[in-house]
Short mmCIF file of C-alpha atoms in Angstrom, two decimals:
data_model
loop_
_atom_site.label_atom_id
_atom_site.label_comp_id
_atom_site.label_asym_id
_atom_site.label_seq_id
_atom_site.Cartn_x
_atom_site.Cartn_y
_atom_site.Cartn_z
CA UNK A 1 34.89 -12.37 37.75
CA UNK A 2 36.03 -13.59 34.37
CA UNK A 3 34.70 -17.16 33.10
CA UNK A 4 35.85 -18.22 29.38
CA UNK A 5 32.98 -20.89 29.24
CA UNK A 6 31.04 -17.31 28.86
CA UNK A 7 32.49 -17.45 24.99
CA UNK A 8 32.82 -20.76 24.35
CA UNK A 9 31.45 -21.98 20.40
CA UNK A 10 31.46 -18.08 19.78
CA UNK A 11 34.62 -17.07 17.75
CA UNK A 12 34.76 -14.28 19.54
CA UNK A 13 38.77 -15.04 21.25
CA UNK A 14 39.59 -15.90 24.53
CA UNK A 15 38.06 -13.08 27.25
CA UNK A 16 40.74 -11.21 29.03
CA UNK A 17 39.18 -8.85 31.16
CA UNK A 18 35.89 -8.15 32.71
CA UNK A 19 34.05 -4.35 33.36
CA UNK A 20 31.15 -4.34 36.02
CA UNK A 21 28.60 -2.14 34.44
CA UNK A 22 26.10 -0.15 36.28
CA UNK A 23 22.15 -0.84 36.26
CA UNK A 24 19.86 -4.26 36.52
CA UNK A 25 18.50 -5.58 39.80
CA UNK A 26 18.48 -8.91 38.98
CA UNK A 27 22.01 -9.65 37.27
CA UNK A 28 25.81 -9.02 37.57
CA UNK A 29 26.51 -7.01 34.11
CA UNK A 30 29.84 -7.37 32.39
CA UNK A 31 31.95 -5.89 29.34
CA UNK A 32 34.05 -8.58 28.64
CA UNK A 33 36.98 -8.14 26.01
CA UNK A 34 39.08 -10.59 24.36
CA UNK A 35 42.24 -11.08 22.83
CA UNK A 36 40.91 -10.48 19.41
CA UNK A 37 39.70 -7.01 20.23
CA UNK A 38 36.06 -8.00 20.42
CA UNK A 39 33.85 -7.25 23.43
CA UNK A 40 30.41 -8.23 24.39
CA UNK A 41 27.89 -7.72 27.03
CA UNK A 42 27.50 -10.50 29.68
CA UNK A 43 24.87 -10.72 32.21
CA UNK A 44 24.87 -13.27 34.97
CA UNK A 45 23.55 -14.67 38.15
CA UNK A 46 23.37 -18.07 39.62
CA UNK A 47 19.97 -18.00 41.74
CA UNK A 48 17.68 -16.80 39.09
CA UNK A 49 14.40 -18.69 37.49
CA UNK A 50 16.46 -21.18 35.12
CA UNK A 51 13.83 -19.91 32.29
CA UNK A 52 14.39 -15.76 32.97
CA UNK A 53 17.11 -15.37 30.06
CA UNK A 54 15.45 -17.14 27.94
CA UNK A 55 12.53 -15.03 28.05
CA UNK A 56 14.73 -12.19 27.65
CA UNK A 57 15.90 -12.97 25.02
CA UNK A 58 13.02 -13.49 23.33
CA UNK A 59 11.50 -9.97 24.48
CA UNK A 60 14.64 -8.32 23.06
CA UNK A 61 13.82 -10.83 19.47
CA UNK A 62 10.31 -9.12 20.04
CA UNK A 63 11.21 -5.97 20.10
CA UNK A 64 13.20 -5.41 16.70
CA UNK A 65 10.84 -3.20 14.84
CA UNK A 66 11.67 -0.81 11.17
CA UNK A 67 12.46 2.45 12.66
CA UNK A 68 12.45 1.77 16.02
CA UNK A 69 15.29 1.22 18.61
CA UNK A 70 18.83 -0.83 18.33
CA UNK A 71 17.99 -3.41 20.17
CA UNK A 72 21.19 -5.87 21.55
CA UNK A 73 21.78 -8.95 19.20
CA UNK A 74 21.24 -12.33 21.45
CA UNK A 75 24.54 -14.33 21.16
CA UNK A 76 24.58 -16.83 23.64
CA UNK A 77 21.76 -18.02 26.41
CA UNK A 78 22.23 -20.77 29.37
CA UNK A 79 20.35 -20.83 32.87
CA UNK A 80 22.94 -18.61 34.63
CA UNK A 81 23.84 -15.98 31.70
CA UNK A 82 23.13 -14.14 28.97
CA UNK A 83 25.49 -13.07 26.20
CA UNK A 84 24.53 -9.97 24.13
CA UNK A 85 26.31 -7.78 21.33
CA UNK A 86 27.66 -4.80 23.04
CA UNK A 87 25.99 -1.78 22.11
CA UNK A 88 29.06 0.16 22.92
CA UNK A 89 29.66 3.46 24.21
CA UNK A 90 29.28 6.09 21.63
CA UNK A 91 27.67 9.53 23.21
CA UNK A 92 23.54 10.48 22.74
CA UNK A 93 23.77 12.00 18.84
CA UNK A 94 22.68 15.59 18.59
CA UNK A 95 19.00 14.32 17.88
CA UNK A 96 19.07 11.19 20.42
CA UNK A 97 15.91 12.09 22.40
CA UNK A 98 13.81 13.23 19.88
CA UNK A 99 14.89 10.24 17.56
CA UNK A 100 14.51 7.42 20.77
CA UNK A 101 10.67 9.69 20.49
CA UNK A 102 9.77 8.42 16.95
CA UNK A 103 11.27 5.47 17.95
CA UNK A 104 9.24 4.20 20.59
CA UNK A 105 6.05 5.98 18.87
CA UNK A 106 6.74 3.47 15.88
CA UNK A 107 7.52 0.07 18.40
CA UNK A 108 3.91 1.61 19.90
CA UNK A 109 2.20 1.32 16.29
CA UNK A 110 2.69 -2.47 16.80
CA UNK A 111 -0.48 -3.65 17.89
CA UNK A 112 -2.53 -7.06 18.65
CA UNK A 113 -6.21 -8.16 19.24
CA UNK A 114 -5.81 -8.85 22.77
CA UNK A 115 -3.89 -7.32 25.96
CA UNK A 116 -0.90 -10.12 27.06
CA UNK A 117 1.66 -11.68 25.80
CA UNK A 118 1.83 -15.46 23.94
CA UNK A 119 3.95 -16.38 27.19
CA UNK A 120 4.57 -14.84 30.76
CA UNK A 121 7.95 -13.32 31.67
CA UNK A 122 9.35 -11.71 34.28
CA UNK A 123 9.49 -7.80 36.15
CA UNK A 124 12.89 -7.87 37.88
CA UNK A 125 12.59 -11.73 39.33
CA UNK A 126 9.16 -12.07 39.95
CA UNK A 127 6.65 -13.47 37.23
CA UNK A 128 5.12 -11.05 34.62
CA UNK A 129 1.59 -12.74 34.24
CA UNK A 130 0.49 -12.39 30.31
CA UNK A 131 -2.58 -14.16 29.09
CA UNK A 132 -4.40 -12.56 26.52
CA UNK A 133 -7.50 -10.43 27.30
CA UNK A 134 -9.87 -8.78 25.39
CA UNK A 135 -10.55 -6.00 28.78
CA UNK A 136 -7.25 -3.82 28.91
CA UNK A 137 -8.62 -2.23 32.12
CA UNK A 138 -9.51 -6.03 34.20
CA UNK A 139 -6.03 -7.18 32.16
CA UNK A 140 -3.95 -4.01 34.36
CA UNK A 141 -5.96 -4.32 37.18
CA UNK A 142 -5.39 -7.98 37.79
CA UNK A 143 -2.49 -8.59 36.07
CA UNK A 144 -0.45 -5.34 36.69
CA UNK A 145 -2.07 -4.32 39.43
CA UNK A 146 -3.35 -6.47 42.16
CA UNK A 147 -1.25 -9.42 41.42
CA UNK A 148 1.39 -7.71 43.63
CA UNK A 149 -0.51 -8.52 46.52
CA UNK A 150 -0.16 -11.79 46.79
CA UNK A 151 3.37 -11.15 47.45
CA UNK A 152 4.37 -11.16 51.14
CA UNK A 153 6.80 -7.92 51.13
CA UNK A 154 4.19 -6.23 48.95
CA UNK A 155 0.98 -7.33 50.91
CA UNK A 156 2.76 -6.65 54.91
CA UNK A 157 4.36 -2.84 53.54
CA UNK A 158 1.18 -1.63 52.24
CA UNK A 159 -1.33 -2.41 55.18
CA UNK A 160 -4.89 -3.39 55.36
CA UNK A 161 -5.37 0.42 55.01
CA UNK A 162 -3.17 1.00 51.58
CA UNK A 163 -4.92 -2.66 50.31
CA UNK A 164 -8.21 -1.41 50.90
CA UNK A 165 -7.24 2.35 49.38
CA UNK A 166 -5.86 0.06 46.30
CA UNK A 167 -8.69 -2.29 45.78
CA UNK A 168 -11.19 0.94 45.64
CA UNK A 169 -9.29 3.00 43.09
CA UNK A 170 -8.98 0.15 40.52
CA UNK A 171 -12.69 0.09 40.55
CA UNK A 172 -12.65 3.16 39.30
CA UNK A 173 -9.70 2.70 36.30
CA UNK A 174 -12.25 2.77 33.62
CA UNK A 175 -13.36 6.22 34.54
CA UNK A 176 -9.55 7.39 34.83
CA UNK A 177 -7.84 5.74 31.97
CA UNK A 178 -9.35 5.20 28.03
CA UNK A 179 -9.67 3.00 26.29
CA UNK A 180 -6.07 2.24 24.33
CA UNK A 181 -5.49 -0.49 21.78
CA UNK A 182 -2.77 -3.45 23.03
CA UNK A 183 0.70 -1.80 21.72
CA UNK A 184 3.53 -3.53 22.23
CA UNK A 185 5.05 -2.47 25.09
CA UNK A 186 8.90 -2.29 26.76
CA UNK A 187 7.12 -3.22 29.50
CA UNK A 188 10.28 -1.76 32.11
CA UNK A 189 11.21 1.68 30.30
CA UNK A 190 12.57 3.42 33.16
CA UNK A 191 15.02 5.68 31.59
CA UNK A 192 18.15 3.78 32.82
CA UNK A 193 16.91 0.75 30.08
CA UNK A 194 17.83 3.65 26.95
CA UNK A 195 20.90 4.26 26.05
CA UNK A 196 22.76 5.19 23.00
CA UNK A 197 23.30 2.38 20.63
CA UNK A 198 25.92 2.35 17.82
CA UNK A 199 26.27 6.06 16.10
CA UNK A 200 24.49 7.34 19.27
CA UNK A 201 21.09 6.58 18.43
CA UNK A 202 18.82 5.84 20.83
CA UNK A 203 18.76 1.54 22.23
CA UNK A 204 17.16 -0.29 24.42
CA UNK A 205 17.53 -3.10 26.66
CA UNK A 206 15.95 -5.36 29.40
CA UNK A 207 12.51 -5.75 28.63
CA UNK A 208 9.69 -7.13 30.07
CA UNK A 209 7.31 -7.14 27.07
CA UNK A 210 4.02 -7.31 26.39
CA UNK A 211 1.03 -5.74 24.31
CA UNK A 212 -0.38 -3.09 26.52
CA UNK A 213 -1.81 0.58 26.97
CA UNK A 214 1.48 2.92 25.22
CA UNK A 215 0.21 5.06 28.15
CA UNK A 216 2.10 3.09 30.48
CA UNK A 217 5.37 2.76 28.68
CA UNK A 218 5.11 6.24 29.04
CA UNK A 219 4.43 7.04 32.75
CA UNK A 220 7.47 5.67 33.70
CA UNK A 221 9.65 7.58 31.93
CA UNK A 222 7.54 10.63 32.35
CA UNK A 223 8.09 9.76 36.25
CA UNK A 224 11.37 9.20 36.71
CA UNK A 225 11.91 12.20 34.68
CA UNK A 226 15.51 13.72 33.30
CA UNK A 227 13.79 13.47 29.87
CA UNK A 228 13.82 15.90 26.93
CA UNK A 229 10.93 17.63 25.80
CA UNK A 230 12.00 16.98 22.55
CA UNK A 231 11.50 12.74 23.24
CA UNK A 232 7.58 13.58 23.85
CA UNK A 233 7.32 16.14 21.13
CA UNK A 234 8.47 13.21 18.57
CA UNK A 235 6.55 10.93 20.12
CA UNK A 236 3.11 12.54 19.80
CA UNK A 237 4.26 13.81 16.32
CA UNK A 238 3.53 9.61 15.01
CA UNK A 239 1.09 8.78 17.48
CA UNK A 240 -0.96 11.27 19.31
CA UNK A 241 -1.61 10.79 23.14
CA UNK A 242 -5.34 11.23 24.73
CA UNK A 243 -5.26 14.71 26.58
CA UNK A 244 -4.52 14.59 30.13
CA UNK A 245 -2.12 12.08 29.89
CA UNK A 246 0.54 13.44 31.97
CA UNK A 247 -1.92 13.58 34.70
CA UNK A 248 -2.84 10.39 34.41
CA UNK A 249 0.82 8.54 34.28
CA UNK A 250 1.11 8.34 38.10
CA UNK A 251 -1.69 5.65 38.35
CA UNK A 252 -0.14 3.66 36.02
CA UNK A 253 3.19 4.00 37.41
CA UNK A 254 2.01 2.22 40.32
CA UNK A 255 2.93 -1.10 38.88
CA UNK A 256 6.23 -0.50 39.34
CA UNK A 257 6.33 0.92 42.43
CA UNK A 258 4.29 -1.88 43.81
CA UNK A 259 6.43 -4.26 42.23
CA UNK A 260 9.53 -2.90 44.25
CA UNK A 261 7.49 -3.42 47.51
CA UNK A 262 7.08 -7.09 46.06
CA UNK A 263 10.82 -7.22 45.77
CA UNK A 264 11.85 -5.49 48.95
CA UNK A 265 11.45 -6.26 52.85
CA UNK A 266 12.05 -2.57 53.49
CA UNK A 267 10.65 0.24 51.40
CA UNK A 268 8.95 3.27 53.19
CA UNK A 269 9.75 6.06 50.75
CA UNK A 270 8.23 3.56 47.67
CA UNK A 271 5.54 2.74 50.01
CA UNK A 272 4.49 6.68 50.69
CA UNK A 273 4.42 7.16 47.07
CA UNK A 274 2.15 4.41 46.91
CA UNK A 275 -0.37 5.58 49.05
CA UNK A 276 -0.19 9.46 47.84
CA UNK A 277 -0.83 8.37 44.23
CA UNK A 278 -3.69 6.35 45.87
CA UNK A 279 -5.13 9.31 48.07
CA UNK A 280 -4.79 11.59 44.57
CA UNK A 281 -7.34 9.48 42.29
CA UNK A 282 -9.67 8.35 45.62
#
């Protein structure tokens, strides 16, 4: 698929070829090249929310911060694509995980008054609700949490017995997770959103910001695992973690895995996690 109203007003030549790239659930992902040896990155799709790359883009805006991650430059933006600088494909530098570490550490030491966001956004394709809250446990519960219920895939998979299980922990989140200030947050850091930027150091890309506990940035990654030691070892170097965190990160890594039931007709294996977590902190 190669469409040269992708480039047009850019200066960038005329495209002449177009690489599928691997990763997103909500877009077709391109390397396009052109005739004038340039390439960018160009995400598309035609049945989207017409407002989802705009708020992209503005996450990626959001989360340039001194010392933190390369971050892809917004070029272009319509209702059906999404033009970025390509980050390229330069191999992790020698110090990539414990650099992407401080990195993330210092995007963490951005803070606000309130948990939120100044605007929702989106999780994959469903709405990321953000208004600002002063409570950061009622802000994940309803917001992070429970809101995934009122989706039809999420609310049939999990059962009257896995909503009930859910609705009873999250009564208890204040006596499992403390108190954090609002950092600003990735919001979708699975490790497949890092990758090595120009030089090799450590990028990012499709986010799904907002100013939240750092502990759930971390869970995530912590979850999906294939991580250093060295990325956690940076991390706690600039900002120290509450003990028992590690413990902790499966709770909070239920908002993802509830929000692939939201997305999903058809996920058993996402839905027994779900309700093992659950059964762990009962």
């Amino acid at each position: 698929m190669l469409t040269p109203a992708w480039l047009d007003g850019l200066s960038l030549g005329d495209p002449i070829s177009a690489d599928p790239l691997e990763g997103g659930y909500a877009s077709k992902t391109y390397r396009v090249r052109t005739d004038l040896g340039k390439s960018v990155v160009v995400k598309t799709q035609a049945d989207l929310p017409p407002d989802l790359y705009a708020l992209e883009a503005d996450g990626l805006d959001a989360l340039w911060t001194p010392g933190g991650f390369a971050v892809p430059k917004v070029l272009r933006v319509t209702p059906t694509f999404i033009v970025l600088a390509d980050l390229g494909t330069a191999e992790p530098s020698a110090t990539y995980w414990a650099d992407a570490g401080r990195a993330l550490a210092a995007q963490h030491q951005r803070t606000a008054d309130k948990f939120g966001y100044h605007q929702d956004n989106y999780l994959g394709t469903l709405a990321q609700r953000n208004p600002w809250m002063a409570d950061g446990h009622a802000f994940f519960v309803e917001h992070r949490l429970l809101r995934f219920l009122e989706r039809p895939f999420c609310y049939r998979q999990l059962g009257e017995g896995g909503r009930r299980l859910l609705e009873r922990v999250v009564r208890r989140l204040a006596e499992i997770i403390p108190a954090q200030p609002p950092a600003l947050l990735h919001g979708d850091l699975w490790h497949g959103n890092l990758l090595p930027g120009p030089d090799g150091a450590p990028a990012m890309i499709d986010p799904a910001v907002y100013y939240g506990w750092p502990e759930a940035d971390l869970a995530t990654l912590l979850i999906y695992g294939n991580l250093s030691g060295d990325f956690f070892t940076a991390y706690e170097e600039v900002h120290p973690l509450t003990p028992g965190w590690r413990e902790r990160a499966p709770l909070l890594h239920l908002r993802e895995l509830l929000s692939i039931t939201a997305h999903s007709p058809t996920v058993p294996e996402t839905v027994a996690e779900i309700h093992s977590i659950l059964q762990r902190f009962d």
